[in-house]
PDB file of C-alpha atoms in Angstrom:
ATOM      1  CA  UNK A   6      -0.009  -0.306   0.019  1.00 76.00           C
ATOM      2  CA  UNK A   7       1.087   3.407  -0.919  1.00 87.00           C
ATOM      3  CA  UNK A   8       0.317   6.866  -0.583  1.00 84.00           C
ATOM      4  CA  UNK A   9      -1.421   8.178  -3.245  1.00 85.00           C
ATOM      5  CA  UNK A  10       0.538  11.099  -5.200  1.00 88.00           C
ATOM      6  CA  UNK A  11      -1.223  13.537  -7.635  1.00 89.00           C
ATOM      7  CA  UNK A  12       0.786  14.433 -10.772  1.00 90.00           C
ATOM      8  CA  UNK A  13       0.834  18.415 -11.881  1.00 88.00           C
ATOM      9  CA  UNK A  14      -0.976  17.711 -14.723  1.00 92.00           C
ATOM     10  CA  UNK A  15      -3.865  15.763 -13.046  1.00 91.00           C
ATOM     11  CA  UNK A  16      -4.748  18.886 -10.931  1.00 93.00           C
ATOM     12  CA  UNK A  17      -8.203  20.493 -12.009  1.00 94.00           C
ATOM     13  CA  UNK A  18      -8.170  24.269 -11.548  1.00 95.00           C
ATOM     14  CA  UNK A  19     -11.471  26.160 -10.819  1.00 97.00           C
ATOM     15  CA  UNK A  20     -12.012  29.757 -10.540  1.00 98.00           C
ATOM     16  CA  UNK A  21     -14.024  31.099  -7.500  1.00 98.00           C
ATOM     17  CA  UNK A  22     -15.634  34.638  -7.174  1.00 98.00           C
ATOM     18  CA  UNK A  23     -15.598  35.983  -3.495  1.00 97.00           C
ATOM     19  CA  UNK A  24     -17.723  38.703  -2.335  1.00 96.00           C
ATOM     20  CA  UNK A  25     -16.208  40.534   0.333  1.00 96.00           C
ATOM     21  CA  UNK A  26     -19.045  43.027   1.329  1.00 95.00           C
ATOM     22  CA  UNK A  27     -19.374  42.468   5.165  1.00 94.00           C
ATOM     23  CA  UNK A  28     -16.866  39.902   5.628  1.00 95.00           C
ATOM     24  CA  UNK A  29     -14.301  40.006   8.553  1.00 96.00           C
ATOM     25  CA  UNK A  30     -10.591  40.365   6.815  1.00 96.00           C
ATOM     26  CA  UNK A  31      -9.090  37.631   9.162  1.00 96.00           C
ATOM     27  CA  UNK A  32     -11.920  35.093   8.653  1.00 96.00           C
ATOM     28  CA  UNK A  33     -12.212  35.804   5.150  1.00 97.00           C
ATOM     29  CA  UNK A  34      -8.439  35.622   4.375  1.00 97.00           C
ATOM     30  CA  UNK A  35      -7.962  31.984   6.257  1.00 97.00           C
ATOM     31  CA  UNK A  36     -10.797  30.673   3.754  1.00 97.00           C
ATOM     32  CA  UNK A  37      -8.963  32.105   0.670  1.00 98.00           C
ATOM     33  CA  UNK A  38      -5.793  30.540   1.762  1.00 98.00           C
ATOM     34  CA  UNK A  39      -7.346  27.211   1.974  1.00 97.00           C
ATOM     35  CA  UNK A  40      -8.816  27.756  -1.405  1.00 97.00           C
ATOM     36  CA  UNK A  41      -5.356  28.935  -2.844  1.00 98.00           C
ATOM     37  CA  UNK A  42      -3.626  25.936  -1.139  1.00 97.00           C
ATOM     38  CA  UNK A  43      -5.963  23.326  -2.066  1.00 96.00           C
ATOM     39  CA  UNK A  44      -6.787  22.180   1.346  1.00 96.00           C
ATOM     40  CA  UNK A  45     -10.329  21.967   0.309  1.00 94.00           C
ATOM     41  CA  UNK A  46      -9.615  19.081  -2.336  1.00 94.00           C
ATOM     42  CA  UNK A  47      -9.276  15.250  -1.440  1.00 92.00           C
ATOM     43  CA  UNK A  48      -5.626  15.386  -3.301  1.00 92.00           C
ATOM     44  CA  UNK A  49      -4.372  17.931  -0.999  1.00 93.00           C
ATOM     45  CA  UNK A  50      -0.292  17.833  -0.975  1.00 91.00           C
ATOM     46  CA  UNK A  51       1.685  19.972   1.103  1.00 92.00           C
ATOM     47  CA  UNK A  52       4.454  20.485  -1.414  1.00 93.00           C
ATOM     48  CA  UNK A  53       2.412  21.042  -4.110  1.00 93.00           C
ATOM     49  CA  UNK A  54       0.351  23.477  -5.878  1.00 94.00           C
ATOM     50  CA  UNK A  55      -3.278  21.725  -6.177  1.00 94.00           C
ATOM     51  CA  UNK A  56      -5.307  25.208  -5.543  1.00 96.00           C
ATOM     52  CA  UNK A  57      -7.803  27.054  -7.205  1.00 97.00           C
ATOM     53  CA  UNK A  58      -7.913  30.616  -8.665  1.00 98.00           C
ATOM     54  CA  UNK A  59      -9.914  33.288  -6.284  1.00 98.00           C
ATOM     55  CA  UNK A  60     -11.498  36.467  -7.188  1.00 98.00           C
ATOM     56  CA  UNK A  61     -12.259  38.942  -4.630  1.00 98.00           C
ATOM     57  CA  UNK A  62     -14.407  41.660  -5.239  1.00 97.00           C
ATOM     58  CA  UNK A  63     -15.701  44.729  -2.958  1.00 97.00           C
ATOM     59  CA  UNK A  64     -12.599  45.051  -1.028  1.00 97.00           C
ATOM     60  CA  UNK A  65     -13.069  48.218   0.116  1.00 97.00           C
ATOM     61  CA  UNK A  66     -16.448  47.065   1.869  1.00 96.00           C
ATOM     62  CA  UNK A  67     -14.901  44.609   4.207  1.00 96.00           C
ATOM     63  CA  UNK A  68     -15.082  44.875   8.040  1.00 95.00           C
ATOM     64  CA  UNK A  69     -12.410  44.940  10.617  1.00 95.00           C
ATOM     65  CA  UNK A  70     -13.328  44.234  14.229  1.00 95.00           C
ATOM     66  CA  UNK A  71     -12.867  46.680  17.499  1.00 96.00           C
ATOM     67  CA  UNK A  72     -10.589  49.571  17.097  1.00 97.00           C
ATOM     68  CA  UNK A  73      -8.596  47.997  14.022  1.00 96.00           C
ATOM     69  CA  UNK A  74      -9.165  50.884  11.978  1.00 96.00           C
ATOM     70  CA  UNK A  75      -7.379  53.358  14.335  1.00 96.00           C
ATOM     71  CA  UNK A  76      -5.046  50.800  16.214  1.00 97.00           C
ATOM     72  CA  UNK A  77      -3.630  48.454  13.603  1.00 97.00           C
ATOM     73  CA  UNK A  78      -0.011  49.787  11.995  1.00 97.00           C
ATOM     74  CA  UNK A  79       0.989  48.226   8.443  1.00 97.00           C
ATOM     75  CA  UNK A  80       5.188  49.151   8.289  1.00 97.00           C
ATOM     76  CA  UNK A  81       6.979  48.684   5.163  1.00 95.00           C
ATOM     77  CA  UNK A  82      10.706  49.923   4.548  1.00 97.00           C
ATOM     78  CA  UNK A  83      11.463  51.596   1.461  1.00 97.00           C
ATOM     79  CA  UNK A  84      15.095  50.395   1.659  1.00 97.00           C
ATOM     80  CA  UNK A  85      16.723  53.605   1.948  1.00 98.00           C
ATOM     81  CA  UNK A  86      18.081  55.001   5.308  1.00 98.00           C
ATOM     82  CA  UNK A  87      15.366  56.353   7.689  1.00 97.00           C
ATOM     83  CA  UNK A  88      12.762  54.956   5.047  1.00 98.00           C
ATOM     84  CA  UNK A  89      10.202  53.184   7.474  1.00 97.00           C
ATOM     85  CA  UNK A  90       7.134  53.944   6.393  1.00 97.00           C
ATOM     86  CA  UNK A  91       3.896  53.482   8.579  1.00 97.00           C
ATOM     87  CA  UNK A  92       0.090  53.451   7.908  1.00 97.00           C
ATOM     88  CA  UNK A  93      -2.986  52.372  10.067  1.00 97.00           C
ATOM     89  CA  UNK A  94      -5.643  49.934   8.416  1.00 97.00           C
ATOM     90  CA  UNK A  95      -8.247  53.052   7.923  1.00 96.00           C
ATOM     91  CA  UNK A  96      -5.632  55.010   5.777  1.00 97.00           C
ATOM     92  CA  UNK A  97      -4.963  51.674   3.860  1.00 96.00           C
ATOM     93  CA  UNK A  98      -8.812  50.867   3.638  1.00 95.00           C
ATOM     94  CA  UNK A  99      -9.255  54.530   1.648  1.00 96.00           C
ATOM     95  CA  UNK A 100      -6.152  54.358  -0.268  1.00 96.00           C
ATOM     96  CA  UNK A 101      -5.484  50.501  -0.906  1.00 95.00           C
ATOM     97  CA  UNK A 102      -8.394  48.514   0.009  1.00 96.00           C
ATOM     98  CA  UNK A 103      -7.055  45.758  -1.975  1.00 97.00           C
ATOM     99  CA  UNK A 104      -3.589  45.479  -0.202  1.00 97.00           C
ATOM    100  CA  UNK A 105      -5.402  44.538   3.303  1.00 97.00           C
ATOM    101  CA  UNK A 106      -7.131  41.351   2.165  1.00 98.00           C
ATOM    102  CA  UNK A 107      -3.713  40.661   0.156  1.00 98.00           C
ATOM    103  CA  UNK A 108      -1.556  41.301   3.077  1.00 98.00           C
ATOM    104  CA  UNK A 109      -3.751  38.953   5.262  1.00 98.00           C
ATOM    105  CA  UNK A 110      -3.826  36.104   3.052  1.00 98.00           C
ATOM    106  CA  UNK A 111      -0.241  36.326   2.413  1.00 98.00           C
ATOM    107  CA  UNK A 112       0.751  36.262   5.939  1.00 97.00           C
ATOM    108  CA  UNK A 113      -1.627  32.760   6.065  1.00 98.00           C
ATOM    109  CA  UNK A 114       0.820  30.912   2.963  1.00 98.00           C
ATOM    110  CA  UNK A 115       3.868  29.384   2.979  1.00 97.00           C
ATOM    111  CA  UNK A 116       7.001  31.696   3.138  1.00 97.00           C
ATOM    112  CA  UNK A 117       8.848  30.168   0.211  1.00 97.00           C
ATOM    113  CA  UNK A 118       8.646  29.766  -3.571  1.00 98.00           C
ATOM    114  CA  UNK A 119       5.476  27.489  -3.282  1.00 97.00           C
ATOM    115  CA  UNK A 120       3.472  30.630  -1.362  1.00 97.00           C
ATOM    116  CA  UNK A 121       4.639  32.929  -4.127  1.00 98.00           C
ATOM    117  CA  UNK A 122       3.218  30.564  -6.726  1.00 97.00           C
ATOM    118  CA  UNK A 123      -0.299  30.310  -4.409  1.00 98.00           C
ATOM    119  CA  UNK A 124      -0.205  34.026  -3.917  1.00 98.00           C
ATOM    120  CA  UNK A 125      -0.144  34.689  -7.891  1.00 98.00           C
ATOM    121  CA  UNK A 126      -3.450  32.955  -7.965  1.00 98.00           C
ATOM    122  CA  UNK A 127      -5.357  35.641  -6.141  1.00 98.00           C
ATOM    123  CA  UNK A 128      -6.915  38.550  -7.275  1.00 98.00           C
ATOM    124  CA  UNK A 129      -8.318  41.506  -5.754  1.00 98.00           C
ATOM    125  CA  UNK A 130     -10.448  44.097  -6.823  1.00 98.00           C
ATOM    126  CA  UNK A 131     -11.816  47.051  -4.705  1.00 97.00           C
ATOM    127  CA  UNK A 132     -15.269  47.353  -6.498  1.00 95.00           C
ATOM    128  CA  UNK A 133     -17.514  45.084  -8.051  1.00 94.00           C
ATOM    129  CA  UNK A 134     -16.099  44.567 -11.632  1.00 96.00           C
ATOM    130  CA  UNK A 135     -13.137  42.319 -12.396  1.00 97.00           C
ATOM    131  CA  UNK A 136     -11.767  41.428 -15.902  1.00 97.00           C
ATOM    132  CA  UNK A 137     -11.888  37.758 -15.316  1.00 97.00           C
ATOM    133  CA  UNK A 138     -15.580  36.681 -16.864  1.00 96.00           C
ATOM    134  CA  UNK A 139     -14.261  34.735 -19.622  1.00 97.00           C
ATOM    135  CA  UNK A 140     -12.942  32.124 -16.859  1.00 95.00           C
ATOM    136  CA  UNK A 141     -16.583  31.684 -15.687  1.00 96.00           C
ATOM    137  CA  UNK A 142     -15.740  31.997 -12.276  1.00 96.00           C
ATOM    138  CA  UNK A 143     -17.844  29.905  -9.834  1.00 95.00           C
ATOM    139  CA  UNK A 144     -19.507  32.321  -6.997  1.00 95.00           C
ATOM    140  CA  UNK A 145     -18.267  30.734  -3.736  1.00 93.00           C
ATOM    141  CA  UNK A 146     -20.695  32.155  -0.586  1.00 90.00           C
ATOM    142  CA  UNK A 147     -18.589  32.434   2.488  1.00 84.00           C
ATOM    143  CA  UNK A 148     -20.746  33.596   5.696  1.00 78.00           C
ATOM    144  CA  UNK A 149     -18.326  33.806   8.435  1.00 75.00           C
ATOM    145  CA  UNK A 150     -19.094  36.803  10.042  1.00 63.00           C
TER     146      UNK A 150
END
């Protein structure tokens, strides 16, 4: 008896459309990370990309619990001396609503080349329009509030 190992060409990839309106960021991100990595499929293998594509719309209408809009700080460094940049979640929600979901999902994926490949299959949009209608994405209802 041996464990079944799926081949890369045996993986069937689907496209899912998720509406983020009114969803909590962390709970939504964990569900998206499961779909991207393929943990919702019976052929899941930790070292292999068996996941599906995810399109997230209405990222600007996502909700944050508690006082995170004012107190949660995002940091990045420009690479220059003294180049640390800080922004609150409220500022990011106004300027770059897509980045909040992308940042949360990226933190839940593996920190290696596989994680980078999985992250490329995520497409986040602030509004309700997206350019992936040709892929006929299946609408996925995630109701975790």
